[in-house]
PDB file of C-alpha atoms in Angstrom:
ATOM      1  CA  MET D  64       0.000   0.000   0.000  1.00  0.00           C
ATOM      2  CA  HIS D  65       1.295   3.464  -0.890  1.00  0.00           C
ATOM      3  CA  ASP D  66       1.388   6.424   1.455  1.00  0.00           C
ATOM      4  CA  ARG D  67      -0.643   9.109  -0.289  1.00  0.00           C
ATOM      5  CA  ARG D  68       0.834  12.042   1.619  1.00  0.00           C
ATOM      6  CA  LEU D  69       3.307  14.281  -0.135  1.00  0.00           C
ATOM      7  CA  ALA D  70       6.705  14.839   1.421  1.00  0.00           C
ATOM      8  CA  THR D  71       7.484  18.230   2.895  1.00  0.00           C
ATOM      9  CA  VAL D  72       9.977  20.197   0.813  1.00  0.00           C
ATOM     10  CA  LEU D  73      11.614  23.263   2.334  1.00  0.00           C
ATOM     11  CA  ILE D  74      13.938  25.541   0.374  1.00  0.00           C
ATOM     12  CA  GLU D  75      15.992  28.037   2.355  1.00  0.00           C
ATOM     13  CA  GLU D  76      18.874  30.335   1.494  1.00  0.00           C
ATOM     14  CA  ASP D  77      22.149  29.396   3.160  1.00  0.00           C
ATOM     15  CA  GLU D  78      23.492  32.397   5.070  1.00  0.00           C
ATOM     16  CA  ASP D  79      27.120  31.455   4.346  1.00  0.00           C
ATOM     17  CA  SER D  80      26.841  30.981   0.574  1.00  0.00           C
ATOM     18  CA  ASP D  81      24.763  31.702  -2.507  1.00  0.00           C
ATOM     19  CA  LEU D  82      23.345  28.180  -2.414  1.00  0.00           C
ATOM     20  CA  GLU D  83      19.884  27.146  -1.378  1.00  0.00           C
ATOM     21  CA  VAL D  84      19.376  24.321   1.102  1.00  0.00           C
ATOM     22  CA  VAL D  85      16.673  21.848   0.146  1.00  0.00           C
ATOM     23  CA  THR D  86      15.249  19.701   2.918  1.00  0.00           C
ATOM     24  CA  ILE D  87      12.894  16.852   2.181  1.00  0.00           C
ATOM     25  CA  GLY D  88      11.177  15.397   5.195  1.00  0.00           C
ATOM     26  CA  ASP D  89       8.175  13.489   6.363  1.00  0.00           C
ATOM     27  CA  ASP D  90       6.780  15.789   9.023  1.00  0.00           C
ATOM     28  CA  GLN D  91       3.632  14.002  10.151  1.00  0.00           C
ATOM     29  CA  SER D  92       2.410  17.085  12.008  1.00  0.00           C
ATOM     30  CA  GLN D  93       1.698  19.112   8.872  1.00  0.00           C
ATOM     31  CA  GLU D  94      -1.437  18.754   6.819  1.00  0.00           C
ATOM     32  CA  ARG D  95      -0.560  17.659   3.307  1.00  0.00           C
ATOM     33  CA  PRO D  96      -2.761  16.883   0.320  1.00  0.00           C
ATOM     34  CA  PHE D  97      -3.456  13.279  -0.585  1.00  0.00           C
ATOM     35  CA  LEU D  98      -2.692  11.841  -4.006  1.00  0.00           C
ATOM     36  CA  PRO D  99      -5.455  10.257  -6.113  1.00  0.00           C
ATOM     37  CA  ASP D 100      -5.223   6.571  -7.106  1.00  0.00           C
ATOM     38  CA  CYS D 101      -4.161   7.479 -10.651  1.00  0.00           C
ATOM     39  CA  ALA D 102      -1.078   9.295  -9.272  1.00  0.00           C
ATOM     40  CA  LEU D 103       0.041   6.106  -7.535  1.00  0.00           C
ATOM     41  CA  LYS D 104      -0.024   3.948 -10.670  1.00  0.00           C
ATOM     42  CA  GLU D 105       3.482   2.888 -11.704  1.00  0.00           C
ATOM     43  CA  ASP D 106       3.724   3.193 -15.502  1.00  0.00           C
ATOM     44  CA  LYS D 107       7.291   3.583 -16.789  1.00  0.00           C
ATOM     45  CA  ARG D 108       6.169   4.184 -20.375  1.00  0.00           C
ATOM     46  CA  LEU D 109       3.828   6.980 -19.307  1.00  0.00           C
ATOM     47  CA  VAL D 110       6.531   8.566 -17.141  1.00  0.00           C
ATOM     48  CA  ASP D 111       9.068   8.356 -19.985  1.00  0.00           C
ATOM     49  CA  GLU D 112       6.598   9.926 -22.437  1.00  0.00           C
ATOM     50  CA  ALA D 113       5.729  12.691 -19.968  1.00  0.00           C
ATOM     51  CA  ALA D 114       9.413  13.398 -19.280  1.00  0.00           C
ATOM     52  CA  ALA D 115      10.178  13.620 -23.008  1.00  0.00           C
ATOM     53  CA  ARG D 116       7.201  15.927 -23.588  1.00  0.00           C
ATOM     54  CA  LEU D 117       8.136  18.209 -20.681  1.00  0.00           C
ATOM     55  CA  LYS D 118      11.771  18.296 -21.828  1.00  0.00           C
ATOM     56  CA  ALA D 119      10.669  19.335 -25.334  1.00  0.00           C
ATOM     57  CA  LEU D 120       8.347  22.007 -23.937  1.00  0.00           C
ATOM     58  CA  ALA D 121      11.111  23.407 -21.732  1.00  0.00           C
ATOM     59  CA  PHE D 122      13.587  23.427 -24.629  1.00  0.00           C
ATOM     60  CA  ASN D 123      11.140  25.167 -26.977  1.00  0.00           C
ATOM     61  CA  THR D 124      10.237  27.724 -24.313  1.00  0.00           C
ATOM     62  CA  MET D 125      13.883  28.499 -23.606  1.00  0.00           C
ATOM     63  CA  ALA D 126      14.803  28.646 -27.306  1.00  0.00           C
ATOM     64  CA  LYS D 127      11.987  31.123 -27.995  1.00  0.00           C
ATOM     65  CA  GLY D 128      12.963  33.200 -24.946  1.00  0.00           C
ATOM     66  CA  ILE D 129      16.600  33.349 -26.022  1.00  0.00           C
ATOM     67  CA  ALA D 130      15.600  34.340 -29.569  1.00  0.00           C
ATOM     68  CA  ASP D 131      13.263  37.040 -28.203  1.00  0.00           C
ATOM     69  CA  MET D 132      16.024  38.401 -25.937  1.00  0.00           C
ATOM     70  CA  GLY D 133      18.473  38.481 -28.841  1.00  0.00           C
ATOM     71  CA  ALA D 134      15.974  40.305 -31.046  1.00  0.00           C
ATOM     72  CA  TYR D 135      15.303  42.834 -28.287  1.00  0.00           C
ATOM     73  CA  LEU D 136      19.019  43.482 -27.733  1.00  0.00           C
ATOM     74  CA  LEU D 137      19.634  43.770 -31.474  1.00  0.00           C
ATOM     75  CA  ASP D 138      16.782  46.264 -31.889  1.00  0.00           C
ATOM     76  CA  THR D 139      17.595  48.251 -28.742  1.00  0.00           C
ATOM     77  CA  PHE D 140      21.352  48.572 -29.014  1.00  0.00           C
ATOM     78  CA  TYR D 141      22.126  47.938 -32.689  1.00  0.00           C
ATOM     79  CA  GLU D 142      19.131  49.521 -34.434  1.00  0.00           C
ATOM     80  CA  GLY D 143      18.107  46.083 -35.677  1.00  0.00           C
ATOM     81  CA  ASP D 144      21.266  45.788 -37.800  1.00  0.00           C
ATOM     82  CA  PRO D 145      23.443  42.767 -36.973  1.00  0.00           C
ATOM     83  CA  GLU D 146      26.316  44.320 -38.961  1.00  0.00           C
ATOM     84  CA  LEU D 147      26.795  47.200 -36.491  1.00  0.00           C
TER      85      LEU D 147
END
């Protein structure tokens, strides 16, 4: 039987560095949402397909963002002329 409670994830800034500290715990005292039965189903193919889809979405989003930033910089600082 699966435990339907989600783990507690706490992200804090470390005072001594620029890093963030991530703590994953199982604090029973906090109310946490329960997962539906469909979220507990183990389906490697479905997970692999979802991971590939999310990776493609992230790549496309970043590629468009980088292109938009480049176009903005070109227009703003080089009058839209890449030869300048």
